[in-house]
Short mmCIF file of C-alpha atoms in Angstrom, two decimals:
data_model
loop_
_atom_site.label_atom_id
_atom_site.label_comp_id
_atom_site.label_asym_id
_atom_site.label_seq_id
_atom_site.Cartn_x
_atom_site.Cartn_y
_atom_site.Cartn_z
CA ALA Y 632 64.03 127.09 100.29
CA SER Y 633 65.22 125.14 97.25
CA SER Y 634 65.69 121.38 97.41
CA THR Y 635 69.45 121.81 97.50
CA GLU Y 636 69.39 123.89 100.68
CA GLY Y 637 69.31 122.75 104.29
CA VAL Y 638 65.84 122.88 105.84
CA LEU Y 639 65.46 125.65 108.40
CA THR Y 640 64.66 124.69 111.98
CA PRO Y 641 63.82 127.16 114.78
CA ARG Y 642 66.49 127.94 117.35
CA ARG Y 643 66.78 130.42 120.21
CA ALA Y 644 68.98 133.45 119.65
CA ALA Y 645 71.00 132.52 122.74
CA ASP Y 646 71.88 129.02 121.45
CA SER Y 647 75.42 128.45 120.17
CA PRO Y 648 75.81 126.76 116.78
CA SER Y 649 77.82 123.55 116.83
CA ARG Y 650 80.87 124.82 114.97
CA GLN Y 651 80.89 128.57 115.58
CA SER Y 652 80.90 130.91 118.55
CA GLY Y 653 77.64 132.11 120.12
CA LYS Y 654 77.89 135.46 118.30
CA MET Y 655 76.58 133.82 115.13
CA ALA Y 656 73.25 133.16 116.86
CA ASP Y 657 72.55 136.88 117.29
CA LYS Y 658 72.93 137.85 113.64
CA CYS Y 659 71.57 136.64 110.33
CA SER Y 660 74.33 135.08 108.17
CA HIS Y 661 72.99 136.94 105.12
CA CYS Y 662 71.74 140.39 106.14
CA GLY Y 663 73.68 140.68 109.40
CA LYS Y 664 70.63 141.84 111.32
CA GLY Y 665 68.89 140.29 114.26
CA ALA Y 666 65.74 141.42 116.07
CA ALA Y 667 65.80 141.16 119.86
CA GLY Y 668 63.54 138.41 121.17
CA VAL Y 669 62.93 136.95 117.69
CA PRO Y 670 64.37 133.42 117.29
CA LEU Y 671 66.73 132.99 114.33
CA LYS Y 672 66.64 129.83 112.28
CA ARG Y 673 69.64 127.70 111.36
CA CYS Y 674 70.48 125.55 108.34
CA SER Y 675 69.56 121.99 109.26
CA VAL Y 676 72.44 120.53 107.22
CA CYS Y 677 75.50 122.31 108.59
CA LYS Y 678 73.89 123.54 111.85
CA ASN Y 679 76.10 126.57 111.41
CA ALA Y 680 74.58 129.39 109.36
CA CYS Y 681 71.67 131.32 110.96
CA TYR Y 682 68.97 133.27 109.12
CA CYS Y 683 66.01 135.58 109.75
CA GLY Y 684 63.92 133.28 107.58
CA ALA Y 685 63.58 131.54 104.22
CA GLU Y 686 63.95 134.79 102.26
CA CYS Y 687 67.43 135.49 103.67
CA GLN Y 688 68.45 131.87 103.32
CA ASN Y 689 67.48 131.79 99.63
CA ALA Y 690 69.30 135.07 99.01
CA GLY Y 691 72.44 133.84 100.75
CA TRP Y 692 72.47 130.31 99.34
CA LYS Y 693 74.91 130.99 96.47
CA LYS Y 694 77.61 132.00 98.96
CA HIS Y 695 76.68 129.55 101.71
CA LYS Y 696 76.52 126.39 99.59
CA LYS Y 697 80.34 126.33 99.25
CA ASN Y 698 80.64 125.75 103.00
CA CYS Y 699 77.41 123.89 103.72
CA THR Y 700 78.49 120.47 104.95
CA ALA Y 701 77.07 118.30 107.69
CA PRO Y 702 79.09 118.42 110.92
CA LEU Y 703 80.87 115.26 112.06
CA PRO Y 704 78.77 113.18 114.46
CA ARG Y 705 79.37 113.48 118.19
CA LEU Y 706 81.64 110.66 119.31
CA THR Y 707 83.22 109.52 122.53
CA MET Y 708 87.01 109.31 122.70
CA PRO Y 709 87.12 105.49 122.18
CA GLU Y 710 84.76 105.76 119.18
CA ALA Y 711 86.89 108.51 117.61
CA VAL Y 712 90.08 106.51 118.18
CA ASN Y 713 88.47 103.50 116.49
CA LYS Y 714 87.47 105.62 113.48
CA ILE Y 715 91.02 106.94 113.11
CA GLU Y 716 92.61 103.51 113.51
CA THR Y 717 90.25 102.08 110.86
CA ALA Y 718 91.22 104.88 108.46
CA LEU Y 719 94.94 104.31 109.18
CA ARG Y 720 94.71 100.55 108.58
CA SER Y 721 93.04 101.11 105.22
CA GLY Y 722 95.58 103.79 104.23
CA ASN Y 723 92.83 106.41 104.07
CA LEU Y 724 94.90 109.44 105.10
CA ARG Y 725 92.22 111.90 104.03
CA GLY Y 726 89.86 110.04 106.34
CA VAL Y 727 92.36 110.49 109.18
CA LEU Y 728 92.62 114.22 108.55
CA GLU Y 729 88.83 114.61 108.56
CA TRP Y 730 89.00 113.95 112.31
CA GLU Y 731 91.89 116.30 112.99
CA GLY Y 732 89.92 119.33 114.18
CA ARG Y 733 87.54 117.24 116.30
CA MET Y 734 90.30 115.21 117.93
CA GLU Y 735 92.33 118.29 118.84
CA VAL Y 736 89.30 119.35 120.91
CA LEU Y 737 88.65 115.86 122.32
CA ILE Y 738 92.22 115.31 123.50
CA VAL Y 739 92.60 118.59 125.43
CA ASP Y 740 91.98 116.86 128.78
CA GLN Y 741 93.89 113.68 127.91
CA PRO Y 742 97.38 112.80 129.30
CA ASP Y 743 100.31 114.43 127.50
CA ILE Y 744 101.46 111.11 126.00
CA THR Y 745 98.00 110.50 124.46
CA ARG Y 746 97.86 114.01 123.04
CA SER Y 747 101.38 113.59 121.62
CA PHE Y 748 100.36 110.34 119.90
CA PHE Y 749 97.43 111.95 118.08
CA LEU Y 750 99.39 115.08 117.13
CA SER Y 751 102.06 112.78 115.67
CA THR Y 752 99.42 110.75 113.80
CA PHE Y 753 97.97 113.86 112.16
CA ALA Y 754 101.43 115.30 111.41
CA ASN Y 755 102.44 112.04 109.68
CA ALA Y 756 99.18 112.03 107.70
CA HIS Y 757 99.88 115.58 106.47
CA ALA Y 758 103.48 114.61 105.60
CA SER Y 759 102.24 111.60 103.59
CA GLN Y 760 99.66 113.74 101.78
CA LEU Y 761 102.42 116.22 100.97
CA GLU Y 762 104.35 113.53 99.08
CA HIS Y 763 101.40 113.05 96.68
CA GLU Y 764 100.39 116.72 96.44
CA VAL Y 765 100.79 118.30 93.00
CA ASP Y 766 99.36 121.72 93.84
CA ALA Y 767 101.83 124.25 95.33
CA ALA Y 768 99.23 125.76 97.66
CA GLY Y 769 98.26 122.28 98.88
CA SER Y 770 101.92 121.44 99.54
CA ARG Y 771 102.38 124.61 101.59
CA HIS Y 772 99.24 123.84 103.58
CA HIS Y 773 100.42 120.33 104.50
CA ALA Y 774 103.95 121.53 105.33
CA ARG Y 775 102.59 124.27 107.61
CA GLU Y 776 100.26 121.82 109.33
CA VAL Y 777 103.17 119.44 110.03
CA ILE Y 778 105.17 122.33 111.53
CA ARG Y 779 102.21 123.50 113.65
CA LEU Y 780 101.38 120.03 114.97
CA GLU Y 781 104.99 119.09 115.69
CA LYS Y 782 105.57 122.36 117.56
CA SER Y 783 102.52 121.62 119.74
CA ARG Y 784 103.90 118.13 120.28
CA LEU Y 785 107.31 119.49 121.29
CA ASP Y 786 105.76 121.37 124.22
CA LEU Y 787 104.17 118.14 125.49
CA LEU Y 788 107.27 115.99 124.94
CA GLY Y 789 109.44 118.49 126.82
CA ARG Y 790 107.26 118.02 129.90
CA ILE Y 791 107.36 114.22 129.85
CA GLU Y 792 111.01 113.94 128.70
CA HIS Y 793 110.45 111.63 125.75
CA PHE Y 794 113.76 112.46 124.09
CA ARG Y 795 113.50 110.18 121.05
CA GLU Y 796 110.13 111.60 120.00
CA GLN Y 797 111.37 115.09 120.83
CA GLY Y 798 114.27 114.57 118.41
CA GLU Y 799 111.94 113.23 115.72
CA ALA Y 800 109.63 116.26 116.14
CA LEU Y 801 112.58 118.68 115.88
CA HIS Y 802 113.79 116.90 112.74
CA ASN Y 803 110.31 116.91 111.15
CA ILE Y 804 109.95 120.63 111.80
CA GLY Y 805 113.37 121.27 110.24
CA GLN Y 806 112.57 119.22 107.14
CA HIS Y 807 109.24 120.93 106.55
CA LEU Y 808 110.72 124.38 107.12
CA LEU Y 809 113.06 123.51 104.23
CA ILE Y 810 110.01 122.69 102.10
CA GLU Y 811 108.62 126.08 103.15
CA LYS Y 812 111.93 127.63 101.94
CA ARG Y 813 112.89 128.87 105.41
CA PRO Y 814 116.43 127.44 105.64
CA GLU Y 815 117.69 129.60 108.51
CA GLU Y 816 114.87 128.46 110.80
CA ALA Y 817 115.26 124.89 109.54
CA VAL Y 818 118.95 124.83 110.51
CA LYS Y 819 118.13 125.87 114.10
CA TYR Y 820 115.69 122.95 114.54
CA LEU Y 821 118.01 120.46 112.82
CA GLN Y 822 120.92 121.54 115.04
CA LYS Y 823 118.74 121.04 118.12
CA ALA Y 824 117.80 117.56 116.85
CA ARG Y 825 121.45 116.68 116.22
CA ASP Y 826 122.56 117.92 119.66
CA LEU Y 827 119.72 116.12 121.44
CA GLY Y 828 120.53 112.91 119.56
CA ALA Y 829 124.22 113.15 120.48
CA ALA Y 830 123.45 113.95 124.14
CA HIS Y 831 121.08 110.99 124.62
CA GLY Y 832 122.64 108.38 122.34
CA LEU Y 833 119.82 108.64 119.80
CA PHE Y 834 121.93 107.84 116.75
CA THR Y 835 119.02 107.67 114.30
CA VAL Y 836 118.03 111.24 115.19
CA GLU Y 837 121.67 112.39 115.07
CA CYS Y 838 122.25 110.70 111.70
CA ARG Y 839 119.22 112.22 110.01
CA ALA Y 840 119.86 115.71 111.33
CA CYS Y 841 123.60 115.65 110.45
CA SER Y 842 122.79 114.45 106.94
CA ASP Y 843 120.28 117.26 106.34
CA LEU Y 844 122.64 119.88 107.81
CA GLY Y 845 125.43 118.59 105.56
CA ARG Y 846 123.23 118.87 102.48
CA ILE Y 847 122.26 122.45 103.39
CA ALA Y 848 125.92 123.42 103.99
CA LEU Y 849 126.99 122.02 100.59
CA GLN Y 850 124.10 123.75 98.81
CA GLU Y 851 125.17 127.04 100.40
CA GLY Y 852 128.79 126.55 99.31
CA ARG Y 853 130.21 125.68 102.75
CA GLN Y 854 132.13 122.71 101.38
CA GLU Y 855 134.31 121.71 104.34
CA GLU Y 856 131.49 122.12 106.86
CA GLY Y 857 129.23 119.97 104.67
CA LEU Y 858 131.85 117.24 104.33
CA ASP Y 859 132.49 117.24 108.09
CA LEU Y 860 128.77 116.83 108.75
CA TYR Y 861 128.63 113.92 106.30
CA ARG Y 862 131.64 112.36 108.08
CA ASN Y 863 129.80 112.74 111.40
CA THR Y 864 126.75 111.06 109.83
CA LEU Y 865 128.91 108.15 108.71
CA ALA Y 866 130.50 107.86 112.17
CA ALA Y 867 127.05 107.63 113.83
CA ALA Y 868 125.46 105.33 111.20
CA PRO Y 869 126.83 101.96 112.48
CA LEU Y 870 125.43 102.82 115.94
CA VAL Y 871 121.86 103.33 114.71
CA GLU Y 872 119.39 101.16 116.63
CA GLU Y 873 117.70 99.57 113.60
CA ASN Y 874 118.40 99.26 109.86
CA GLU Y 875 121.95 100.41 110.58
CA GLY Y 876 123.16 98.98 107.23
CA LEU Y 877 120.78 101.22 105.31
CA TYR Y 878 121.86 104.31 107.26
CA GLU Y 879 125.52 103.45 106.63
CA LEU Y 880 124.85 102.97 102.89
CA ASN Y 881 123.08 106.33 102.65
CA ALA Y 882 125.84 108.07 104.62
CA LEU Y 883 128.54 106.53 102.39
CA ASP Y 884 126.56 107.49 99.29
CA ARG Y 885 126.40 111.15 100.29
CA LEU Y 886 130.02 111.41 101.44
CA VAL Y 887 131.54 109.63 98.42
CA GLU Y 888 129.44 111.68 96.01
CA ALA Y 889 130.42 114.96 97.72
CA LEU Y 890 134.14 114.03 97.79
CA LEU Y 891 134.17 113.01 94.11
CA SER Y 892 132.42 116.27 93.22
CA GLN Y 893 135.07 118.21 95.13
CA GLY Y 894 138.00 116.40 93.49
CA GLY Y 895 141.61 116.93 94.52
CA ALA Y 896 144.21 114.47 95.80
CA ASP Y 897 143.02 114.52 99.43
CA ALA Y 898 139.42 113.85 98.45
CA LEU Y 899 140.44 110.94 96.21
CA ASP Y 900 142.60 109.46 98.97
CA GLU Y 901 139.59 109.58 101.31
CA VAL Y 902 137.25 107.98 98.77
CA ALA Y 903 139.44 104.95 97.94
CA PRO Y 904 138.89 103.04 101.25
CA LEU Y 905 135.21 104.02 101.37
CA ILE Y 906 134.25 102.02 98.26
CA PRO Y 907 135.10 98.58 99.77
CA ARG Y 908 133.30 99.69 102.93
CA TYR Y 909 130.30 100.56 100.76
CA ARG Y 910 130.30 97.04 99.27
CA GLU Y 911 130.53 95.50 102.74
CA ALA Y 912 127.66 97.65 104.06
CA ALA Y 913 125.58 96.56 101.06
CA ARG Y 914 126.23 92.89 101.84
CA LYS Y 915 125.13 93.40 105.45
CA GLU Y 916 121.99 95.24 104.46
CA SER Y 917 121.11 92.65 101.78
CA ARG Y 918 120.61 90.09 104.56
CA ARG Y 919 117.70 92.23 105.72
CA ASP Y 920 116.49 93.37 102.28
CA GLY Y 921 117.55 91.30 99.28
CA SER Y 922 116.71 94.07 96.77
CA VAL Y 923 119.40 96.33 98.24
CA MET Y 924 122.33 94.32 96.87
CA VAL Y 925 121.49 94.78 93.17
CA GLY Y 926 121.26 98.58 93.32
CA SER Y 927 124.23 98.90 95.68
CA ALA Y 928 126.46 96.69 93.55
CA ALA Y 929 125.78 98.88 90.52
CA ARG Y 930 126.37 102.01 92.61
CA SER Y 931 129.63 100.61 93.99
CA ALA Y 932 130.87 99.75 90.49
CA PHE Y 933 129.94 103.25 89.33
CA TYR Y 934 131.92 104.83 92.18
CA GLN Y 935 134.92 102.59 91.48
CA GLU Y 936 134.85 103.46 87.77
CA LEU Y 937 134.44 107.16 88.52
CA LEU Y 938 137.32 107.06 91.00
CA SER Y 939 139.57 105.25 88.49
CA TYR Y 940 138.67 107.74 85.77
CA THR Y 941 139.31 110.72 88.08
CA VAL Y 942 142.68 109.31 89.24
CA SER Y 943 143.71 108.56 85.63
CA ALA Y 944 142.74 112.05 84.53
CA ARG Y 945 144.73 113.52 87.41
CA LEU Y 946 147.83 111.43 86.54
CA LEU Y 947 147.62 112.57 82.93
CA GLU Y 948 147.27 116.15 84.12
CA ILE Y 949 150.40 115.79 86.31
CA ALA Y 950 152.32 114.12 83.48
#
């Protein structure tokens, strides 16, 4: 074997390789044959591919080298958790995802709440990677992984009645179905998130879901439905458990923008009292985050100017 290949070590045909099913042990990875009673040999690097001997390994190396990587070391649950926490603290999301497949096996016998925590950790890591992904295929992969992991998590959360996390999982699935360009499915999950949030007083969940549903409705030309959903978002925003000022600002932003885009006397009448409310929400939020006030003040002035311009144009039109 060449110096770039894994060294072959004898193994019994009945042994199972570490990352494949036992069937691999009965057949050569290159020629597909296997003589009864003759021990196959496996690649000492990946412990995965099995060969009749050095001749088959050399012949199959060009294809095998793409997948020839050393398996992750065997770890106990506490050791694996420590590895993941270290990667999280350092912001090494790729490092977190390297443990995904192993942890999904390790946590099978763990309590539902522990399994839910790790599924959420890996889903969040995929979502964060998605934000920095430039390749379309890579984006689809991360979005699909978030959907898969959050659906698995939903089953667990339903059993232990953790409604807040259930709502967050439903919302995450809906958002990533939108990325996958599956709006009809996304709406179903977002509606479930909104309803669950309303039923259990989870205003953050309700706010986020209503806002996304409103955006979808407006994009699809359902103007009144979209505006009503934005109004519902604004109604729930002051009740949000934390960062309520930021949620109120975002809700006001979306509603004012949508109303000004629609135009008409009724829309303008609705916008007028919202602008002072926007300034007040910005003041509240600036106590938590000083940088908010600068951007919000400019936004508020822009809305006021736009409203004045629109009203003036309408008066001229009437005259």
